[in-house]
Amino acid sequence: MKFNTKVIHGGQHHDPSTGAVMPPVYQTSTFIQTSPGKPLADYEYSRASNPTRTALENALASIENGTRGLAFSSGLAATDCVLRSFKAGDEIIAMDDLYGGTYRMFSRIYKDSGIKFHFVDMTDIEKLKSLINENTKLIWVETPTNPLMKLADIAEVAKITKAHNILFAVDNTFATPYLQKPLDLGVDIVMHSATKYLGGHSDVIAGALIVKDEALGEQLHFQQFATGGTLGPMDSFLVLRGIKTLSLRVQRHCENGEKVVEFLRNHPKIDTVYYPGLKSHPFHEIAKKQMKAFGGMVSFTFKSGKKEDSIAFLEKLKVFTLAESLGGVESLANHPALMTHASIPADKRAEVGITDDLVRLSVGIEDAEDLIADIEQALA
Ligand SMILES: *Cc1c(COP(=O)(O)O)cnc(C)c1O
C-alpha cells in the first residue's frame, strides 16, 4: 500500500459487530467478562486498551512504517513514557533547539532524578560523537526544529546510535510521515504531538509513539498502561479522522509555505527567513535528502531587529490567528520568545538564536493570496 492509501486504510478494518465504516467511539471504561479473567472479546479496561484507540494506534503504526503505535493524552505524555525507561546515572543527548515543553521536562523533571542531559547542535556530528560514553542511553532529535528549522541528518545519527547500541528517538511532529519516515532511516522510536499535523484541526491534545521493534513496543505499552497517560476514545476518533486527510493537507501546507516564504524573502523589512526549502538554508541539502518537501512552518526576523516590530506585526494580523500551537488547517502566528519558548531561560534562547524579533508562522491551507495579503498589510 502506498502512503495516500495508507492514511485512509492502513491498519483499519470496518467495525466487526455493526459494519460501521468508521470505528465507533467506544466510550466505555470497562468490558464484560464471561468468567473471571476471561473477557468476551480482547478488551478488559480502557487504560490498557480501547477499540477506538486501537484503531488509531494501528493507523499510526501503518503510516510511520512501524509495527506498534501507542496513543497518549498529549505529546509530552508520549515523551514522558520514553524517558521513564532511564535511571540516575544514565546520559541522554538531545538537540539544543527543542520544543520548549520537551526542554522543560528534560531540564526540570528528569535532570532532578539524576539523569544527565547534554544539549548539542546535532548538525555537528563530531561534537555529538565526542559526548558519547558507556552511560549514553538515548539520543533525542527533533528535525526540523522549532522554531529555527535546524535539521539533523537522521541516517548519519542512526549510524552512530547503532554502532554504540544507543536508543534513537525522533520527534517527527513538524515533518509528519508524509514528508519524513524516521523508522526507515534507522530510528528506534518516532514521537508525535498529534495535537499538530496528525490531528490537523486544532481540536484535540494528543501524542503518539511508533516503533518497529516489537519488544520495545511491548515495553513502552507496559509503561503507558502502568502510568496511565492514554488517549480517550473521542480524542482517538478525532485524530484518526484527521489522519485520513493528512496527505492532502500537508501537500497544501507545503505549497502555501513556499509561497509565503517567497513573499517574505523579497520584503524589505524582513531579515532572515528560516525555511528548509530555501537553497540558502544551511541544512537544505539534508532536507532534500530526508524530506519529500519542506512543510508549512516558517520563521523570520526583522531587519530592525526590534521586538516592538514583531509584536506590532502580530497584533495586526487578521487571517493568521495569534495563538500557540501549529499544524492545524488554519494559519497561526506565534512569538516564540514570549509564547511557546518562554519556558526556556533568556540566556539559553539567545545562545541558540531565538531572538526577541523572531516570528513563527504555521501556514495553513487557506488561499495563499489571502495569507500573503494579510502578511503584507500587517507589515505595512
Ligand atoms: C507541541 C509539541 C510537543 C508537545 O506536544 P503536546 O501535544 O502539546 O503535549 C512536542 N514536540 C513538538 C515539536 C511540538 O510542536
Coordinates of C-alpha atoms and ligand atoms in Angstrom, one line a residue:
M1 CA 0.0 0.0 0.0
K2 CA 1.3 3.5 -0.8
F3 CA 1.1 6.4 1.5
N4 CA -2.0 8.2 0.3
T5 CA -3.9 4.9 0.6
K6 CA -2.3 4.1 3.9
V7 CA -3.6 7.3 5.6
I8 CA -7.1 6.2 4.8
H9 CA -7.0 2.4 5.0
G10 CA -3.7 1.5 6.8
G11 CA -4.3 -0.9 9.8
Q12 CA -8.0 -0.2 9.5
H13 CA -11.0 -2.6 9.2
H14 CA -14.7 -2.0 9.4
D15 CA -16.3 -2.4 12.8
P16 CA -16.9 -6.2 13.1
S17 CA -20.1 -6.1 15.1
T18 CA -22.0 -3.5 13.0
G19 CA -20.1 -3.0 9.8
A20 CA -19.6 0.7 10.6
V21 CA -17.1 2.2 8.1
M22 CA -15.5 4.4 10.7
P23 CA -14.7 2.8 14.1
P24 CA -17.4 3.9 16.6
V25 CA -16.3 6.0 19.6
Y26 CA -16.3 3.2 22.2
Q27 CA -17.0 5.5 25.1
T28 CA -16.7 2.8 27.8
S29 CA -14.2 2.3 30.6
T30 CA -14.7 -1.4 31.0
F31 CA -15.7 -4.6 29.1
I32 CA -17.7 -7.7 30.2
Q33 CA -16.0 -10.9 31.2
T34 CA -17.8 -14.2 30.7
S35 CA -15.9 -15.8 33.5
P36 CA -13.3 -14.3 35.9
G37 CA -10.2 -13.3 33.8
K38 CA -12.0 -14.3 30.6
P39 CA -13.1 -11.1 28.6
L40 CA -15.8 -11.6 26.0
A41 CA -13.5 -10.0 23.4
D42 CA -9.9 -8.7 23.6
Y43 CA -10.7 -5.8 25.9
E44 CA -10.8 -5.5 29.7
Y45 CA -10.3 -1.9 30.8
S46 CA -9.8 1.2 28.6
R47 CA -6.5 2.3 30.2
A48 CA -5.0 -1.0 28.9
S49 CA -6.7 -0.8 25.6
N50 CA -9.9 0.5 23.9
P51 CA -11.1 -0.4 20.4
T52 CA -11.2 3.2 19.2
R53 CA -7.7 3.8 20.4
T54 CA -6.6 0.5 18.9
A55 CA -7.9 1.7 15.5
L56 CA -5.9 4.9 15.8
E57 CA -2.8 3.0 17.1
N58 CA -2.9 0.6 14.1
A59 CA -3.2 3.6 11.7
L60 CA -0.2 5.3 13.4
A61 CA 1.9 2.1 13.0
S62 CA 0.9 1.9 9.4
I63 CA 1.7 5.5 8.3
E64 CA 5.1 5.5 10.1
N65 CA 6.0 2.0 8.8
G66 CA 6.2 0.6 12.3
T67 CA 4.8 -2.5 13.9
R68 CA 3.3 -0.8 17.0
G69 CA 1.7 2.6 17.6
L70 CA 0.7 4.0 21.0
A71 CA -1.7 6.9 21.6
F72 CA -1.2 9.2 24.5
S73 CA -3.1 12.0 26.2
S74 CA -0.6 14.6 24.9
G75 CA 2.7 14.8 23.0
L76 CA 4.5 15.4 26.3
A77 CA 2.9 12.3 27.8
A78 CA 4.4 10.3 24.9
T79 CA 7.8 11.8 25.6
D80 CA 7.5 11.1 29.3
C81 CA 6.8 7.5 28.6
V82 CA 10.1 7.1 26.7
L83 CA 12.0 9.0 29.5
R84 CA 10.7 6.7 32.2
S85 CA 12.9 3.9 30.9
F86 CA 16.1 5.6 32.3
K87 CA 17.6 5.9 35.7
A88 CA 20.0 8.0 37.7
G89 CA 23.5 7.9 36.1
D90 CA 22.2 7.5 32.6
E91 CA 23.1 10.1 30.0
I92 CA 20.8 11.5 27.2
I93 CA 22.0 13.6 24.3
A94 CA 19.3 16.0 22.9
M95 CA 19.2 18.6 20.2
D96 CA 19.9 22.1 21.6
D97 CA 16.8 23.7 19.8
L98 CA 14.0 21.6 21.2
Y99 CA 10.3 22.3 21.7
G100 CA 10.1 24.4 24.9
G101 CA 8.0 21.8 26.8
T102 CA 10.4 19.0 25.9
Y103 CA 13.3 21.1 27.2
R104 CA 11.4 21.9 30.4
M105 CA 10.6 18.2 31.0
F106 CA 14.3 17.2 30.4
S107 CA 15.9 20.0 32.4
R108 CA 13.4 20.4 35.3
I109 CA 11.8 17.0 35.8
Y110 CA 14.3 14.3 34.7
K111 CA 17.5 16.1 35.4
D112 CA 16.4 16.2 39.1
S113 CA 16.1 12.4 39.0
G114 CA 19.8 12.1 38.3
I115 CA 19.8 11.7 34.5
K116 CA 22.5 13.7 32.8
F117 CA 21.5 15.7 29.7
H118 CA 23.7 17.1 27.0
F119 CA 22.0 19.7 24.7
V120 CA 24.0 19.9 21.5
D121 CA 23.9 21.1 17.9
M122 CA 23.3 17.8 16.2
T123 CA 24.4 19.3 12.9
D124 CA 27.9 18.9 14.3
I125 CA 28.4 15.1 14.1
E126 CA 31.9 15.2 15.6
K127 CA 30.6 17.1 18.7
L128 CA 27.9 14.5 19.0
K129 CA 30.4 11.6 18.9
S130 CA 32.7 13.3 21.5
L131 CA 29.8 13.2 24.1
I132 CA 29.1 9.5 23.8
N133 CA 30.3 7.2 26.6
E134 CA 29.1 4.0 28.2
N135 CA 26.4 5.8 30.1
T136 CA 24.8 7.2 27.0
K137 CA 21.4 5.6 26.7
L138 CA 19.3 7.8 24.4
I139 CA 19.7 10.3 21.6
W140 CA 16.7 12.6 21.2
V141 CA 16.3 14.6 18.0
E142 CA 13.7 17.0 16.7
T143 CA 14.0 17.7 13.0
P144 CA 13.2 20.2 11.7
T145 CA 13.4 22.0 15.0
N146 CA 11.0 24.5 16.4
P147 CA 11.3 27.5 15.8
L148 CA 14.7 27.7 13.9
M149 CA 14.2 24.9 11.4
K150 CA 17.5 23.3 12.2
L151 CA 17.9 19.8 10.8
A152 CA 19.8 16.7 11.9
D153 CA 20.9 14.1 9.4
I154 CA 18.8 11.2 10.7
A155 CA 20.6 8.5 8.8
E156 CA 24.0 9.8 10.0
V157 CA 22.9 9.9 13.6
A158 CA 21.4 6.4 13.3
K159 CA 24.8 5.0 12.2
I160 CA 26.2 6.3 15.5
T161 CA 23.4 5.1 17.7
K162 CA 23.6 1.6 16.0
A163 CA 27.3 1.4 16.5
H164 CA 27.1 2.2 20.2
N165 CA 23.8 0.4 20.9
I166 CA 22.0 3.6 22.0
L167 CA 18.3 4.1 21.6
F168 CA 17.4 6.8 19.0
A169 CA 14.2 8.8 19.2
V170 CA 12.9 11.4 16.7
D171 CA 10.2 13.9 17.3
N172 CA 8.5 13.9 13.9
T173 CA 5.8 16.4 14.7
F174 CA 6.9 19.1 12.2
A175 CA 7.6 16.9 9.3
T176 CA 4.8 14.2 9.6
P177 CA 5.3 10.8 8.0
Y178 CA 4.1 12.4 4.7
L179 CA 7.4 14.2 4.5
Q180 CA 9.8 12.1 6.5
K181 CA 9.9 8.5 7.8
P182 CA 12.4 8.2 10.6
L183 CA 11.9 4.4 11.2
D184 CA 13.0 3.7 7.6
L185 CA 16.2 5.7 8.3
G186 CA 17.2 3.6 11.3
V187 CA 15.4 5.4 14.2
D188 CA 14.0 3.3 17.0
I189 CA 11.2 5.5 18.3
V190 CA 9.1 8.1 16.5
M191 CA 7.3 10.6 18.7
H192 CA 4.5 12.9 17.7
S193 CA 2.5 15.7 19.2
A194 CA -0.7 14.5 17.4
T195 CA -2.2 17.8 18.5
K196 CA -0.5 19.3 15.5
Y197 CA -0.5 18.0 11.9
L198 CA -1.8 14.4 12.6
G199 CA -5.0 15.7 14.3
G200 CA -4.7 18.7 12.0
H201 CA -7.8 20.7 13.1
S202 CA -6.7 22.3 16.4
D203 CA -9.4 20.5 18.3
V204 CA -7.6 17.9 20.3
I205 CA -4.5 17.4 22.5
A206 CA -2.8 14.0 21.8
G207 CA 0.5 12.3 21.4
A208 CA 2.0 9.2 19.8
L209 CA 4.9 6.8 19.8
I210 CA 5.6 4.4 17.0
V211 CA 8.3 1.7 16.9
K212 CA 9.4 -1.1 14.6
D213 CA 10.8 -3.4 17.3
E214 CA 8.0 -5.4 18.8
A215 CA 9.8 -6.0 22.2
L216 CA 10.4 -2.2 22.5
G217 CA 6.7 -1.7 21.6
E218 CA 5.6 -4.1 24.4
Q219 CA 7.9 -2.4 26.9
L220 CA 6.5 1.1 26.1
H221 CA 3.0 -0.2 26.2
F222 CA 3.6 -1.6 29.6
Q223 CA 5.0 1.8 30.8
Q224 CA 1.9 3.6 29.3
F225 CA -0.5 1.1 30.9
A226 CA 1.3 1.3 34.3
T227 CA 1.4 5.1 34.4
G228 CA -1.8 5.9 32.6
G229 CA -1.2 8.6 30.1
T230 CA -3.5 7.1 27.5
L231 CA -5.8 8.9 24.9
G232 CA -9.5 8.8 25.4
P233 CA -11.9 7.2 22.8
M234 CA -13.4 10.5 21.5
D235 CA -9.9 12.1 21.1
S236 CA -8.7 8.9 19.4
F237 CA -11.5 9.2 16.9
L238 CA -10.7 12.8 16.2
V239 CA -7.0 12.1 15.5
L240 CA -7.9 9.1 13.3
R241 CA -10.3 11.3 11.3
G242 CA -7.5 13.9 11.0
I243 CA -5.0 11.3 9.6
K244 CA -7.4 10.5 6.7
T245 CA -6.7 13.9 5.1
L246 CA -3.0 14.1 6.2
S247 CA -1.6 13.8 2.7
L248 CA -3.9 16.4 1.2
R249 CA -3.4 18.8 4.0
V250 CA 0.4 18.6 4.2
Q251 CA 0.6 18.9 0.4
R252 CA -1.2 22.3 0.6
H253 CA 0.7 23.4 3.8
C254 CA 3.9 22.9 1.7
E255 CA 2.6 24.8 -1.3
N256 CA 1.4 27.7 0.8
G257 CA 4.5 27.6 2.9
E258 CA 6.7 28.0 -0.2
K259 CA 4.6 31.0 -1.4
V260 CA 4.7 32.7 1.9
V261 CA 8.5 32.2 2.1
E262 CA 8.9 33.7 -1.4
F263 CA 7.0 36.8 -0.4
L264 CA 8.9 37.2 2.9
R265 CA 12.3 36.8 1.2
N266 CA 11.6 39.7 -1.1
H267 CA 10.2 42.1 1.5
P268 CA 12.4 45.0 2.5
K269 CA 11.5 44.8 6.2
I270 CA 12.4 41.1 6.6
D271 CA 15.8 40.0 7.6
T272 CA 16.4 36.2 7.9
V273 CA 13.8 33.7 6.7
Y274 CA 14.1 30.2 8.3
Y275 CA 12.7 27.5 5.9
P276 CA 14.5 24.2 5.0
G277 CA 13.3 24.6 1.4
L278 CA 15.4 27.7 0.8
K279 CA 18.7 27.0 -1.1
S280 CA 20.3 29.4 1.4
H281 CA 19.2 27.4 4.4
P282 CA 22.3 25.9 6.0
F283 CA 20.7 22.4 6.0
H284 CA 18.9 22.5 2.7
E285 CA 20.9 19.5 1.4
I286 CA 19.9 17.4 4.4
A287 CA 16.3 18.5 3.9
K288 CA 16.4 17.4 0.3
K289 CA 17.9 14.0 1.3
Q290 CA 15.4 13.0 4.0
M291 CA 12.2 15.1 3.4
K292 CA 9.8 14.8 0.5
A293 CA 9.0 18.6 0.6
F294 CA 9.6 21.3 3.2
G295 CA 6.5 21.8 5.2
G296 CA 4.3 24.7 6.3
M297 CA 6.4 26.1 9.2
V298 CA 8.3 29.3 8.6
S299 CA 10.2 31.6 10.9
F300 CA 11.6 35.1 10.3
T301 CA 13.2 38.1 11.8
F302 CA 13.0 41.8 11.1
K303 CA 15.8 44.0 9.6
S304 CA 15.2 46.4 12.5
G305 CA 15.9 43.6 15.0
K306 CA 13.2 45.2 17.2
K307 CA 10.9 43.2 19.4
E308 CA 8.3 46.0 19.1
D309 CA 8.2 45.4 15.3
S310 CA 7.4 41.7 15.7
I311 CA 4.7 42.5 18.3
A312 CA 3.1 45.2 16.1
F313 CA 3.1 42.8 13.2
L314 CA 1.4 40.0 15.3
E315 CA -1.2 42.4 16.6
K316 CA -2.2 43.5 13.1
L317 CA -2.7 40.1 11.5
K318 CA -6.4 39.3 10.6
V319 CA -6.4 35.9 8.7
F320 CA -3.5 34.5 10.8
T321 CA -4.5 33.9 14.4
L322 CA -2.1 34.8 17.1
A323 CA -2.0 31.6 19.2
E324 CA 0.2 28.8 20.4
S325 CA 0.3 25.5 18.6
L326 CA 0.7 24.7 14.9
G327 CA -0.2 22.2 12.2
G328 CA -3.9 22.9 12.0
V329 CA -5.9 23.8 8.9
E330 CA -5.9 27.5 9.9
S331 CA -2.9 29.7 9.8
L332 CA -1.4 30.6 13.2
A333 CA 1.3 33.1 14.2
N334 CA 3.4 32.9 17.3
H335 CA 6.1 34.9 19.1
P336 CA 8.5 32.1 20.4
A337 CA 10.4 34.2 23.0
L338 CA 7.1 35.4 24.6
M339 CA 4.9 32.4 24.0
T340 CA 5.9 28.8 23.1
H341 CA 9.6 29.2 24.2
A342 CA 9.1 31.5 27.2
S343 CA 9.9 28.5 29.5
I344 CA 13.5 28.5 28.1
P345 CA 15.7 30.9 30.1
A346 CA 16.6 34.1 28.1
D347 CA 20.3 33.3 28.0
K348 CA 19.7 29.9 26.6
R349 CA 17.3 31.4 24.0
A350 CA 19.9 33.9 22.9
E351 CA 22.5 31.1 22.7
V352 CA 20.5 29.1 20.2
G353 CA 19.2 32.2 18.3
I354 CA 15.6 32.6 19.4
T355 CA 15.8 36.4 19.3
D356 CA 13.1 38.8 20.5
D357 CA 12.1 39.8 17.0
L358 CA 11.6 36.2 15.8
V359 CA 8.1 35.3 14.5
R360 CA 7.0 31.8 13.7
L361 CA 4.2 31.1 11.2
S362 CA 2.2 27.9 10.9
V363 CA 1.0 28.4 7.3
G364 CA -2.5 26.8 7.0
I365 CA -4.4 25.6 4.0
E366 CA -6.4 28.7 3.1
D367 CA -5.8 30.5 -0.2
A368 CA -2.2 31.6 -0.4
E369 CA -3.2 35.0 -1.8
D370 CA -5.2 35.8 1.3
L371 CA -2.4 34.8 3.6
I372 CA 0.1 36.9 1.7
A373 CA -2.2 39.9 1.6
D374 CA -2.6 39.6 5.4
I375 CA 1.1 39.5 6.0
E376 CA 1.6 42.4 3.6
Q377 CA -0.9 44.7 5.4
A378 CA 0.4 43.7 8.9
L379 CA 4.0 44.5 7.8
A380 CA 2.8 47.8 6.3
Ligands
LIG1 C1 3.5 20.7 20.6 C2 4.8 19.9 20.5 C3 5.1 19.0 21.5 C4 4.3 18.7 22.7 O1 3.1 18.1 22.4 P1 1.7 18.4 23.3 O2 0.7 17.6 22.5 O3 1.5 19.9 23.3 O4 2.0 17.8 24.6 C5 6.3 18.3 21.3 N1 7.1 18.5 20.2 C6 6.8 19.4 19.3 C7 7.7 19.6 18.1 C8 5.6 20.1 19.4 O5 5.3 21.0 18.4

